[in-house]
Amino acid sequence: MTLLERIKQVAQKQGMSLTELNNKAGFGTNVIYSWKSKTPSVDKIEAVANVLNVSTDYLLGRTSEPHDKSTFSEETDAQSFFRIDLSDIPEKDRPKIKKQMEQFKKILLEDM
């Protein structure tokens, strides 16, 4: 599987088109599509991995694990609870959800 195919597959699983991914990564028009014939720079691959919340190694086919487990080894269940994917939430509703999560976090910290 090529890098572009892997990116497309991961984006589709997250309900995101390549155009939307391209925009979220802050790229110019059709940059990701150009990877059919060009090799992207490391910083572009990292930007895509960050948007998709996967490791660069996963995108490059070096591992079958989407996430670098060493990054999450110290993470608690509470921390992972707040690591949510808002890609399926309409853009206009995201600030409201983020605010609610911050309020919930504040309540949890007050009870400690």
mmCIF file of N, CA, C and O in Angstrom:
data_model
loop_
_atom_site.group_PDB
_atom_site.id
_atom_site.type_symbol
_atom_site.label_atom_id
_atom_site.label_comp_id
_atom_site.label_asym_id
_atom_site.label_seq_id
_atom_site.Cartn_x
_atom_site.Cartn_y
_atom_site.Cartn_z
ATOM 1 N N MET A 1 0.847 -1.174 0.000
ATOM 2 C CA MET A 1 0.000 0.000 0.000
ATOM 3 C C MET A 1 0.897 1.244 0.000
ATOM 4 O O MET A 1 1.832 1.328 0.788
ATOM 5 N N THR A 2 0.587 2.195 -0.854
ATOM 6 C CA THR A 2 1.383 3.418 -0.919
ATOM 7 C C THR A 2 1.009 4.370 0.213
ATOM 8 O O THR A 2 -0.028 4.198 0.870
ATOM 9 N N LEU A 3 1.834 5.373 0.422
ATOM 10 C CA LEU A 3 1.556 6.393 1.441
ATOM 11 C C LEU A 3 0.210 7.051 1.175
ATOM 12 O O LEU A 3 -0.618 7.176 2.087
ATOM 13 N N LEU A 4 -0.034 7.434 -0.058
ATOM 14 C CA LEU A 4 -1.294 8.091 -0.398
ATOM 15 C C LEU A 4 -2.489 7.171 -0.137
ATOM 16 O O LEU A 4 -3.515 7.612 0.392
ATOM 17 N N GLU A 5 -2.356 5.897 -0.489
ATOM 18 C CA GLU A 5 -3.443 4.936 -0.237
ATOM 19 C C GLU A 5 -3.709 4.794 1.262
ATOM 20 O O GLU A 5 -4.869 4.740 1.691
ATOM 21 N N ARG A 6 -2.646 4.732 2.058
ATOM 22 C CA ARG A 6 -2.806 4.601 3.514
ATOM 23 C C ARG A 6 -3.478 5.847 4.089
ATOM 24 O O ARG A 6 -4.378 5.757 4.908
ATOM 25 N N ILE A 7 -3.045 7.010 3.650
ATOM 26 C CA ILE A 7 -3.642 8.269 4.125
ATOM 27 C C ILE A 7 -5.126 8.308 3.767
ATOM 28 O O ILE A 7 -5.967 8.644 4.598
ATOM 29 N N LYS A 8 -5.439 7.937 2.539
ATOM 30 C CA LYS A 8 -6.833 7.937 2.086
ATOM 31 C C LYS A 8 -7.671 6.970 2.927
ATOM 32 O O LYS A 8 -8.781 7.297 3.345
ATOM 33 N N GLN A 9 -7.136 5.797 3.211
ATOM 34 C CA GLN A 9 -7.837 4.792 4.000
ATOM 35 C C GLN A 9 -8.120 5.303 5.416
ATOM 36 O O GLN A 9 -9.233 5.185 5.920
ATOM 37 N N VAL A 10 -7.098 5.873 6.057
ATOM 38 C CA VAL A 10 -7.263 6.373 7.426
ATOM 39 C C VAL A 10 -8.251 7.533 7.445
ATOM 40 O O VAL A 10 -9.124 7.607 8.313
ATOM 41 N N ALA A 11 -8.137 8.431 6.493
ATOM 42 C CA ALA A 11 -9.050 9.575 6.420
ATOM 43 C C ALA A 11 -10.495 9.104 6.241
ATOM 44 O O ALA A 11 -11.401 9.598 6.921
ATOM 45 N N GLN A 12 -10.704 8.139 5.364
ATOM 46 C CA GLN A 12 -12.050 7.611 5.133
ATOM 47 C C GLN A 12 -12.622 6.980 6.397
ATOM 48 O O GLN A 12 -13.798 7.154 6.700
ATOM 49 N N LYS A 13 -11.793 6.249 7.145
ATOM 50 C CA LYS A 13 -12.252 5.635 8.396
ATOM 51 C C LYS A 13 -12.701 6.697 9.385
ATOM 52 O O LYS A 13 -13.555 6.434 10.229
ATOM 53 N N GLN A 14 -12.119 7.883 9.280
ATOM 54 C CA GLN A 14 -12.476 8.975 10.178
ATOM 55 C C GLN A 14 -13.527 9.901 9.570
ATOM 56 O O GLN A 14 -13.833 10.948 10.124
ATOM 57 N N GLY A 15 -14.069 9.493 8.431
ATOM 58 C CA GLY A 15 -15.120 10.263 7.778
ATOM 59 C C GLY A 15 -14.628 11.570 7.181
ATOM 60 O O GLY A 15 -15.377 12.539 7.107
ATOM 61 N N MET A 16 -13.383 11.569 6.740
ATOM 62 C CA MET A 16 -12.770 12.787 6.225
ATOM 63 C C MET A 16 -12.326 12.564 4.778
ATOM 64 O O MET A 16 -11.721 11.550 4.462
ATOM 65 N N SER A 17 -12.618 13.517 3.940
ATOM 66 C CA SER A 17 -12.139 13.448 2.556
ATOM 67 C C SER A 17 -10.691 13.915 2.509
ATOM 68 O O SER A 17 -10.204 14.575 3.431
ATOM 69 N N LEU A 18 -10.007 13.594 1.420
ATOM 70 C CA LEU A 18 -8.629 14.067 1.265
ATOM 71 C C LEU A 18 -8.582 15.589 1.147
ATOM 72 O O LEU A 18 -7.647 16.222 1.632
ATOM 73 N N THR A 19 -9.600 16.178 0.567
ATOM 74 C CA THR A 19 -9.658 17.642 0.475
ATOM 75 C C THR A 19 -9.772 18.262 1.858
ATOM 76 O O THR A 19 -9.072 19.221 2.185
ATOM 77 N N GLU A 20 -10.636 17.696 2.697
ATOM 78 C CA GLU A 20 -10.792 18.192 4.060
ATOM 79 C C GLU A 20 -9.497 18.005 4.853
ATOM 80 O O GLU A 20 -9.053 18.897 5.575
ATOM 81 N N LEU A 21 -8.882 16.845 4.706
ATOM 82 C CA LEU A 21 -7.610 16.574 5.378
ATOM 83 C C LEU A 21 -6.547 17.561 4.914
ATOM 84 O O LEU A 21 -5.803 18.118 5.722
ATOM 85 N N ASN A 22 -6.484 17.782 3.627
ATOM 86 C CA ASN A 22 -5.540 18.728 3.041
ATOM 87 C C ASN A 22 -5.704 20.110 3.689
ATOM 88 O O ASN A 22 -4.727 20.750 4.070
ATOM 89 N N ASN A 23 -6.952 20.548 3.840
ATOM 90 C CA ASN A 23 -7.236 21.855 4.427
ATOM 91 C C ASN A 23 -6.895 21.897 5.917
ATOM 92 O O ASN A 23 -6.306 22.872 6.394
ATOM 93 N N LYS A 24 -7.245 20.838 6.656
ATOM 94 C CA LYS A 24 -6.954 20.798 8.088
ATOM 95 C C LYS A 24 -5.454 20.788 8.361
ATOM 96 O O LYS A 24 -5.008 21.286 9.395
ATOM 97 N N ALA A 25 -4.707 20.231 7.444
ATOM 98 C CA ALA A 25 -3.251 20.195 7.592
ATOM 99 C C ALA A 25 -2.615 21.531 7.209
ATOM 100 O O ALA A 25 -1.421 21.734 7.416
ATOM 101 N N GLY A 26 -3.428 22.427 6.645
ATOM 102 C CA GLY A 26 -2.937 23.747 6.287
ATOM 103 C C GLY A 26 -2.154 23.799 4.985
ATOM 104 O O GLY A 26 -1.328 24.680 4.783
ATOM 105 N N PHE A 27 -2.435 22.866 4.089
ATOM 106 C CA PHE A 27 -1.731 22.793 2.819
ATOM 107 C C PHE A 27 -2.448 23.626 1.759
ATOM 108 O O PHE A 27 -3.633 23.909 1.869
ATOM 109 N N GLY A 28 -1.718 23.930 0.703
ATOM 110 C CA GLY A 28 -2.309 24.575 -0.461
ATOM 111 C C GLY A 28 -3.201 23.594 -1.210
ATOM 112 O O GLY A 28 -3.273 22.405 -0.871
ATOM 113 N N THR A 29 -3.850 24.059 -2.233
ATOM 114 C CA THR A 29 -4.794 23.253 -3.006
ATOM 115 C C THR A 29 -4.160 21.972 -3.549
ATOM 116 O O THR A 29 -3.103 22.012 -4.170
ATOM 117 N N ASN A 30 -4.803 20.858 -3.279
ATOM 118 C CA ASN A 30 -4.445 19.543 -3.834
ATOM 119 C C ASN A 30 -3.028 19.065 -3.545
ATOM 120 O O ASN A 30 -2.480 18.266 -4.300
ATOM 121 N N VAL A 31 -2.437 19.496 -2.447
ATOM 122 C CA VAL A 31 -1.079 19.056 -2.107
ATOM 123 C C VAL A 31 -1.046 17.548 -1.902
ATOM 124 O O VAL A 31 -0.185 16.855 -2.435
ATOM 125 N N ILE A 32 -1.992 17.031 -1.138
ATOM 126 C CA ILE A 32 -1.991 15.586 -0.863
ATOM 127 C C ILE A 32 -2.176 14.791 -2.159
ATOM 128 O O ILE A 32 -1.508 13.784 -2.374
ATOM 129 N N TYR A 33 -3.061 15.259 -3.037
ATOM 130 C CA TYR A 33 -3.259 14.557 -4.315
ATOM 131 C C TYR A 33 -1.980 14.519 -5.138
ATOM 132 O O TYR A 33 -1.748 13.583 -5.898
ATOM 133 N N SER A 34 -1.130 15.542 -4.980
ATOM 134 C CA SER A 34 0.116 15.582 -5.759
ATOM 135 C C SER A 34 1.086 14.476 -5.350
ATOM 136 O O SER A 34 2.046 14.195 -6.063
ATOM 137 N N TRP A 35 0.831 13.839 -4.218
ATOM 138 C CA TRP A 35 1.719 12.787 -3.735
ATOM 139 C C TRP A 35 1.604 11.507 -4.553
ATOM 140 O O TRP A 35 2.334 10.551 -4.328
ATOM 141 N N LYS A 36 0.693 11.484 -5.522
ATOM 142 C CA LYS A 36 0.641 10.357 -6.460
ATOM 143 C C LYS A 36 1.935 10.297 -7.261
ATOM 144 O O LYS A 36 2.400 9.228 -7.610
ATOM 145 N N SER A 37 2.490 11.480 -7.543
ATOM 146 C CA SER A 37 3.685 11.529 -8.391
ATOM 147 C C SER A 37 4.895 12.158 -7.697
ATOM 148 O O SER A 37 5.975 12.160 -8.266
ATOM 149 N N LYS A 38 4.709 12.710 -6.497
ATOM 150 C CA LYS A 38 5.808 13.349 -5.768
ATOM 151 C C LYS A 38 5.943 12.727 -4.386
ATOM 152 O O LYS A 38 4.977 12.233 -3.822
ATOM 153 N N THR A 39 7.136 12.798 -3.836
ATOM 154 C CA THR A 39 7.364 12.339 -2.467
ATOM 155 C C THR A 39 7.233 13.544 -1.536
ATOM 156 O O THR A 39 7.933 14.538 -1.727
ATOM 157 N N PRO A 40 6.342 13.457 -0.541
ATOM 158 C CA PRO A 40 6.157 14.595 0.370
ATOM 159 C C PRO A 40 7.332 14.744 1.333
ATOM 160 O O PRO A 40 8.051 13.791 1.615
ATOM 161 N N SER A 41 7.478 15.945 1.853
ATOM 162 C CA SER A 41 8.522 16.199 2.848
ATOM 163 C C SER A 41 8.087 15.627 4.198
ATOM 164 O O SER A 41 6.901 15.358 4.431
ATOM 165 N N VAL A 42 9.041 15.454 5.068
ATOM 166 C CA VAL A 42 8.772 14.902 6.395
ATOM 167 C C VAL A 42 7.772 15.771 7.149
ATOM 168 O O VAL A 42 6.859 15.250 7.802
ATOM 169 N N ASP A 43 7.920 17.092 7.067
ATOM 170 C CA ASP A 43 7.007 17.966 7.805
ATOM 171 C C ASP A 43 5.574 17.842 7.303
ATOM 172 O O ASP A 43 4.624 17.942 8.089
ATOM 173 N N LYS A 44 5.388 17.561 6.028
ATOM 174 C CA LYS A 44 4.030 17.367 5.491
ATOM 175 C C LYS A 44 3.438 16.048 5.996
ATOM 176 O O LYS A 44 2.269 15.993 6.380
ATOM 177 N N ILE A 45 4.250 15.006 6.032
ATOM 178 C CA ILE A 45 3.776 13.715 6.553
ATOM 179 C C ILE A 45 3.420 13.860 8.031
ATOM 180 O O ILE A 45 2.392 13.351 8.483
ATOM 181 N N GLU A 46 4.236 14.573 8.785
ATOM 182 C CA GLU A 46 3.954 14.800 10.205
ATOM 183 C C GLU A 46 2.653 15.578 10.392
ATOM 184 O O GLU A 46 1.859 15.264 11.282
ATOM 185 N N ALA A 47 2.424 16.580 9.556
ATOM 186 C CA ALA A 47 1.189 17.369 9.655
ATOM 187 C C ALA A 47 -0.035 16.489 9.420
ATOM 188 O O ALA A 47 -1.028 16.581 10.149
ATOM 189 N N VAL A 48 0.032 15.622 8.417
ATOM 190 C CA VAL A 48 -1.081 14.714 8.123
ATOM 191 C C VAL A 48 -1.273 13.735 9.277
ATOM 192 O O VAL A 48 -2.398 13.490 9.721
ATOM 193 N N ALA A 49 -0.190 13.186 9.796
ATOM 194 C CA ALA A 49 -0.277 12.250 10.926
ATOM 195 C C ALA A 49 -0.923 12.915 12.130
ATOM 196 O O ALA A 49 -1.751 12.309 12.827
ATOM 197 N N ASN A 50 -0.580 14.171 12.380
ATOM 198 C CA ASN A 50 -1.165 14.900 13.509
ATOM 199 C C ASN A 50 -2.664 15.107 13.330
ATOM 200 O O ASN A 50 -3.430 14.928 14.273
ATOM 201 N N VAL A 51 -3.074 15.470 12.140
ATOM 202 C CA VAL A 51 -4.503 15.659 11.878
ATOM 203 C C VAL A 51 -5.258 14.338 12.035
ATOM 204 O O VAL A 51 -6.338 14.297 12.622
ATOM 205 N N LEU A 52 -4.661 13.266 11.548
ATOM 206 C CA LEU A 52 -5.316 11.954 11.607
ATOM 207 C C LEU A 52 -5.128 11.248 12.952
ATOM 208 O O LEU A 52 -5.713 10.202 13.196
ATOM 209 N N ASN A 53 -4.270 11.818 13.795
ATOM 210 C CA ASN A 53 -3.982 11.247 15.110
ATOM 211 C C ASN A 53 -3.422 9.826 14.997
ATOM 212 O O ASN A 53 -3.855 8.905 15.681
ATOM 213 N N VAL A 54 -2.463 9.671 14.095
ATOM 214 C CA VAL A 54 -1.741 8.411 13.926
ATOM 215 C C VAL A 54 -0.249 8.728 13.845
ATOM 216 O O VAL A 54 0.134 9.877 13.675
ATOM 217 N N SER A 55 0.578 7.709 13.957
ATOM 218 C CA SER A 55 2.014 7.927 13.867
ATOM 219 C C SER A 55 2.454 8.031 12.399
ATOM 220 O O SER A 55 1.791 7.503 11.501
ATOM 221 N N THR A 56 3.571 8.697 12.192
ATOM 222 C CA THR A 56 4.134 8.764 10.838
ATOM 223 C C THR A 56 4.561 7.367 10.382
ATOM 224 O O THR A 56 4.424 7.036 9.210
ATOM 225 N N ASP A 57 5.053 6.557 11.306
ATOM 226 C CA ASP A 57 5.436 5.184 10.953
ATOM 227 C C ASP A 57 4.246 4.402 10.410
ATOM 228 O O ASP A 57 4.379 3.602 9.486
ATOM 229 N N TYR A 58 3.071 4.621 10.988
ATOM 230 C CA TYR A 58 1.872 3.935 10.507
ATOM 231 C C TYR A 58 1.549 4.387 9.078
ATOM 232 O O TYR A 58 1.270 3.563 8.205
ATOM 233 N N LEU A 59 1.602 5.693 8.849
ATOM 234 C CA LEU A 59 1.317 6.192 7.495
ATOM 235 C C LEU A 59 2.310 5.662 6.477
ATOM 236 O O LEU A 59 1.953 5.387 5.339
ATOM 237 N N LEU A 60 3.559 5.508 6.897
ATOM 238 C CA LEU A 60 4.597 5.031 5.992
ATOM 239 C C LEU A 60 4.625 3.510 5.856
ATOM 240 O O LEU A 60 5.434 2.956 5.116
ATOM 241 N N GLY A 61 3.740 2.816 6.593
ATOM 242 C CA GLY A 61 3.657 1.364 6.495
ATOM 243 C C GLY A 61 4.740 0.633 7.261
ATOM 244 O O GLY A 61 4.976 -0.554 7.048
ATOM 245 N N ARG A 62 5.402 1.329 8.184
ATOM 246 C CA ARG A 62 6.468 0.699 8.976
ATOM 247 C C ARG A 62 5.930 -0.087 10.165
ATOM 248 O O ARG A 62 6.656 -0.867 10.766
ATOM 249 N N THR A 63 4.685 0.163 10.522
ATOM 250 C CA THR A 63 4.043 -0.539 11.625
ATOM 251 C C THR A 63 2.563 -0.710 11.320
ATOM 252 O O THR A 63 1.994 0.072 10.551
ATOM 253 N N SER A 64 1.961 -1.712 11.917
ATOM 254 C CA SER A 64 0.517 -1.904 11.751
ATOM 255 C C SER A 64 -0.267 -1.249 12.879
ATOM 256 O O SER A 64 -1.487 -1.272 12.884
ATOM 257 N N GLU A 65 0.459 -0.675 13.845
ATOM 258 C CA GLU A 65 -0.172 0.025 14.977
ATOM 259 C C GLU A 65 -0.342 1.497 14.628
ATOM 260 O O GLU A 65 0.652 2.177 14.370
ATOM 261 N N PRO A 66 -1.578 2.020 14.636
ATOM 262 C CA PRO A 66 -1.789 3.425 14.282
ATOM 263 C C PRO A 66 -1.102 4.423 15.222
ATOM 264 O O PRO A 66 -0.766 5.517 14.826
ATOM 265 N N HIS A 67 -0.914 4.013 16.469
ATOM 266 C CA HIS A 67 -0.333 4.918 17.465
ATOM 267 C C HIS A 67 0.965 4.342 18.004
ATOM 268 O O HIS A 67 1.088 3.134 18.179
ATOM 269 N N ASP A 68 1.877 5.222 18.293
ATOM 270 C CA ASP A 68 3.129 4.822 18.938
ATOM 271 C C ASP A 68 2.799 4.553 20.405
ATOM 272 O O ASP A 68 2.501 5.470 21.153
ATOM 273 N N LYS A 69 2.809 3.302 20.790
ATOM 274 C CA LYS A 69 2.399 2.936 22.149
ATOM 275 C C LYS A 69 3.247 3.584 23.222
ATOM 276 O O LYS A 69 2.770 3.859 24.313
ATOM 277 N N SER A 70 4.495 3.871 22.939
ATOM 278 C CA SER A 70 5.344 4.499 23.951
ATOM 279 C C SER A 70 4.846 5.889 24.300
ATOM 280 O O SER A 70 5.030 6.364 25.405
ATOM 281 N N THR A 71 4.158 6.551 23.375
ATOM 282 C CA THR A 71 3.623 7.882 23.638
ATOM 283 C C THR A 71 2.498 7.824 24.661
ATOM 284 O O THR A 71 2.316 8.739 25.433
ATOM 285 N N PHE A 72 1.765 6.737 24.668
ATOM 286 C CA PHE A 72 0.604 6.638 25.523
ATOM 287 C C PHE A 72 0.860 5.834 26.790
ATOM 288 O O PHE A 72 -0.023 5.680 27.608
ATOM 289 N N SER A 73 2.050 5.327 26.970
ATOM 290 C CA SER A 73 2.298 4.435 28.092
ATOM 291 C C SER A 73 2.064 5.090 29.442
ATOM 292 O O SER A 73 1.665 4.429 30.388
ATOM 293 N N GLU A 74 2.300 6.380 29.563
ATOM 294 C CA GLU A 74 2.101 7.078 30.831
ATOM 295 C C GLU A 74 0.703 7.679 30.947
ATOM 296 O O GLU A 74 0.356 8.225 31.970
ATOM 297 N N GLU A 75 -0.070 7.572 29.913
ATOM 298 C CA GLU A 75 -1.382 8.197 29.908
ATOM 299 C C GLU A 75 -2.373 7.401 30.752
ATOM 300 O O GLU A 75 -2.467 6.194 30.663
ATOM 301 N N THR A 76 -3.112 8.119 31.571
ATOM 302 C CA THR A 76 -4.123 7.468 32.407
ATOM 303 C C THR A 76 -5.432 7.353 31.637
ATOM 304 O O THR A 76 -5.603 7.980 30.589
ATOM 305 N N ASP A 77 -6.363 6.583 32.177
ATOM 306 C CA ASP A 77 -7.674 6.471 31.548
ATOM 307 C C ASP A 77 -8.357 7.832 31.489
ATOM 308 O O ASP A 77 -9.020 8.156 30.513
ATOM 309 N N ALA A 78 -8.190 8.629 32.531
ATOM 310 C CA ALA A 78 -8.811 9.956 32.550
ATOM 311 C C ALA A 78 -8.249 10.832 31.447
ATOM 312 O O ALA A 78 -8.989 11.555 30.782
ATOM 313 N N GLN A 79 -6.940 10.748 31.234
ATOM 314 C CA GLN A 79 -6.336 11.552 30.173
ATOM 315 C C GLN A 79 -6.830 11.102 28.808
ATOM 316 O O GLN A 79 -7.144 11.932 27.953
ATOM 317 N N SER A 80 -6.918 9.813 28.586
ATOM 318 C CA SER A 80 -7.359 9.334 27.283
ATOM 319 C C SER A 80 -8.839 9.651 27.052
ATOM 320 O O SER A 80 -9.270 9.817 25.920
ATOM 321 N N PHE A 81 -9.616 9.779 28.133
ATOM 322 C CA PHE A 81 -11.021 10.164 28.012
ATOM 323 C C PHE A 81 -11.145 11.527 27.330
ATOM 324 O O PHE A 81 -12.029 11.745 26.516
ATOM 325 N N PHE A 82 -10.240 12.427 27.651
ATOM 326 C CA PHE A 82 -10.305 13.775 27.092
ATOM 327 C C PHE A 82 -9.668 13.874 25.716
ATOM 328 O O PHE A 82 -9.730 14.903 25.079
ATOM 329 N N ARG A 83 -9.058 12.818 25.229
ATOM 330 C CA ARG A 83 -8.470 12.798 23.891
ATOM 331 C C ARG A 83 -9.562 12.313 22.937
ATOM 332 O O ARG A 83 -9.675 11.133 22.645
ATOM 333 N N ILE A 84 -10.371 13.239 22.465
ATOM 334 C CA ILE A 84 -11.495 12.857 21.615
ATOM 335 C C ILE A 84 -11.300 13.374 20.198
ATOM 336 O O ILE A 84 -10.641 14.378 19.967
ATOM 337 N N ASP A 85 -11.898 12.677 19.266
ATOM 338 C CA ASP A 85 -11.859 13.052 17.865
ATOM 339 C C ASP A 85 -13.135 13.818 17.548
ATOM 340 O O ASP A 85 -14.227 13.273 17.669
ATOM 341 N N LEU A 86 -12.992 15.062 17.189
ATOM 342 C CA LEU A 86 -14.152 15.886 16.878
ATOM 343 C C LEU A 86 -14.428 15.972 15.379
ATOM 344 O O LEU A 86 -15.251 16.771 14.953
ATOM 345 N N SER A 87 -13.759 15.153 14.581
ATOM 346 C CA SER A 87 -13.885 15.272 13.129
ATOM 347 C C SER A 87 -15.307 15.011 12.626
ATOM 348 O O SER A 87 -15.687 15.524 11.582
ATOM 349 N N ASP A 88 -16.094 14.243 13.375
ATOM 350 C CA ASP A 88 -17.460 13.969 12.929
ATOM 351 C C ASP A 88 -18.459 14.993 13.466
ATOM 352 O O ASP A 88 -19.646 14.909 13.185
ATOM 353 N N ILE A 89 -17.981 15.966 14.245
ATOM 354 C CA ILE A 89 -18.824 17.023 14.799
ATOM 355 C C ILE A 89 -18.745 18.233 13.864
ATOM 356 O O ILE A 89 -17.645 18.636 13.475
ATOM 357 N N PRO A 90 -19.879 18.833 13.515
ATOM 358 C CA PRO A 90 -19.822 20.023 12.651
ATOM 359 C C PRO A 90 -18.924 21.102 13.263
ATOM 360 O O PRO A 90 -18.914 21.300 14.480
ATOM 361 N N GLU A 91 -18.192 21.784 12.414
ATOM 362 C CA GLU A 91 -17.218 22.792 12.841
ATOM 363 C C GLU A 91 -17.844 23.814 13.797
ATOM 364 O O GLU A 91 -17.238 24.205 14.790
ATOM 365 N N LYS A 92 -19.076 24.226 13.529
ATOM 366 C CA LYS A 92 -19.724 25.252 14.347
ATOM 367 C C LYS A 92 -20.024 24.762 15.763
ATOM 368 O O LYS A 92 -20.133 25.559 16.690
ATOM 369 N N ASP A 93 -20.136 23.442 15.973
ATOM 370 C CA ASP A 93 -20.462 22.881 17.281
ATOM 371 C C ASP A 93 -19.229 22.527 18.112
ATOM 372 O O ASP A 93 -19.337 22.266 19.308
ATOM 373 N N ARG A 94 -18.058 22.495 17.498
ATOM 374 C CA ARG A 94 -16.846 22.060 18.191
ATOM 375 C C ARG A 94 -16.467 22.936 19.382
ATOM 376 O O ARG A 94 -16.121 22.405 20.438
ATOM 377 N N PRO A 95 -16.542 24.270 19.269
ATOM 378 C CA PRO A 95 -16.194 25.088 20.446
ATOM 379 C C PRO A 95 -17.095 24.800 21.651
ATOM 380 O O PRO A 95 -16.631 24.769 22.789
ATOM 381 N N LYS A 96 -18.355 24.542 21.392
ATOM 382 C CA LYS A 96 -19.299 24.231 22.471
ATOM 383 C C LYS A 96 -18.893 22.923 23.171
ATOM 384 O O LYS A 96 -18.880 22.834 24.391
ATOM 385 N N ILE A 97 -18.551 21.904 22.378
ATOM 386 C CA ILE A 97 -18.143 20.613 22.941
ATOM 387 C C ILE A 97 -16.852 20.773 23.735
ATOM 388 O O ILE A 97 -16.718 20.245 24.836
ATOM 389 N N LYS A 98 -15.899 21.509 23.175
ATOM 390 C CA LYS A 98 -14.633 21.731 23.872
ATOM 391 C C LYS A 98 -14.868 22.438 25.202
ATOM 392 O O LYS A 98 -14.262 22.091 26.217
ATOM 393 N N LYS A 99 -15.751 23.428 25.200
ATOM 394 C CA LYS A 99 -16.066 24.166 26.432
ATOM 395 C C LYS A 99 -16.694 23.226 27.464
ATOM 396 O O LYS A 99 -16.350 23.263 28.644
ATOM 397 N N GLN A 100 -17.606 22.378 27.029
ATOM 398 C CA GLN A 100 -18.243 21.421 27.946
ATOM 399 C C GLN A 100 -17.222 20.453 28.536
ATOM 400 O O GLN A 100 -17.281 20.115 29.715
ATOM 401 N N MET A 101 -16.276 20.010 27.718
ATOM 402 C CA MET A 101 -15.237 19.098 28.211
ATOM 403 C C MET A 101 -14.345 19.796 29.234
ATOM 404 O O MET A 101 -13.963 19.203 30.242
ATOM 405 N N GLU A 102 -14.028 21.072 28.994
ATOM 406 C CA GLU A 102 -13.225 21.841 29.951
ATOM 407 C C GLU A 102 -13.984 22.005 31.269
ATOM 408 O O GLU A 102 -13.400 21.897 32.346
ATOM 409 N N GLN A 103 -15.283 22.261 31.193
ATOM 410 C CA GLN A 103 -16.088 22.394 32.403
ATOM 411 C C GLN A 103 -16.123 21.077 33.174
ATOM 412 O O GLN A 103 -16.013 21.056 34.400
ATOM 413 N N PHE A 104 -16.271 19.984 32.454
ATOM 414 C CA PHE A 104 -16.290 18.670 33.088
ATOM 415 C C PHE A 104 -14.958 18.382 33.767
ATOM 416 O O PHE A 104 -14.904 17.887 34.890
ATOM 417 N N LYS A 105 -13.885 18.712 33.087
ATOM 418 C CA LYS A 105 -12.541 18.517 33.651
ATOM 419 C C LYS A 105 -12.387 19.338 34.943
ATOM 420 O O LYS A 105 -11.861 18.839 35.927
ATOM 421 N N LYS A 106 -12.863 20.561 34.917
ATOM 422 C CA LYS A 106 -12.784 21.430 36.090
ATOM 423 C C LYS A 106 -13.562 20.823 37.266
ATOM 424 O O LYS A 106 -13.067 20.796 38.401
ATOM 425 N N ILE A 107 -14.722 20.287 36.992
ATOM 426 C CA ILE A 107 -15.540 19.641 38.035
ATOM 427 C C ILE A 107 -14.782 18.433 38.623
ATOM 428 O O ILE A 107 -14.735 18.245 39.832
ATOM 429 N N LEU A 108 -14.181 17.634 37.747
ATOM 430 C CA LEU A 108 -13.424 16.475 38.207
ATOM 431 C C LEU A 108 -12.264 16.902 39.104
ATOM 432 O O LEU A 108 -12.003 16.273 40.150
ATOM 433 N N LEU A 109 -11.562 17.951 38.726
ATOM 434 C CA LEU A 109 -10.424 18.413 39.519
ATOM 435 C C LEU A 109 -10.849 18.992 40.857
ATOM 436 O O LEU A 109 -10.140 18.854 41.843
ATOM 437 N N GLU A 110 -12.017 19.598 40.918
ATOM 438 C CA GLU A 110 -12.530 20.151 42.177
ATOM 439 C C GLU A 110 -12.854 19.045 43.173
ATOM 440 O O GLU A 110 -12.733 19.228 44.383
ATOM 441 N N ASP A 111 -13.253 17.883 42.677
ATOM 442 C CA ASP A 111 -13.628 16.766 43.548
ATOM 443 C C ASP A 111 -12.417 16.005 44.076
ATOM 444 O O ASP A 111 -12.553 15.117 44.906
ATOM 445 N N MET A 112 -11.226 16.314 43.600
ATOM 446 C CA MET A 112 -10.030 15.584 44.010
ATOM 447 C C MET A 112 -9.494 16.102 45.321
ATOM 448 O O MET A 112 -9.544 17.107 45.772
#
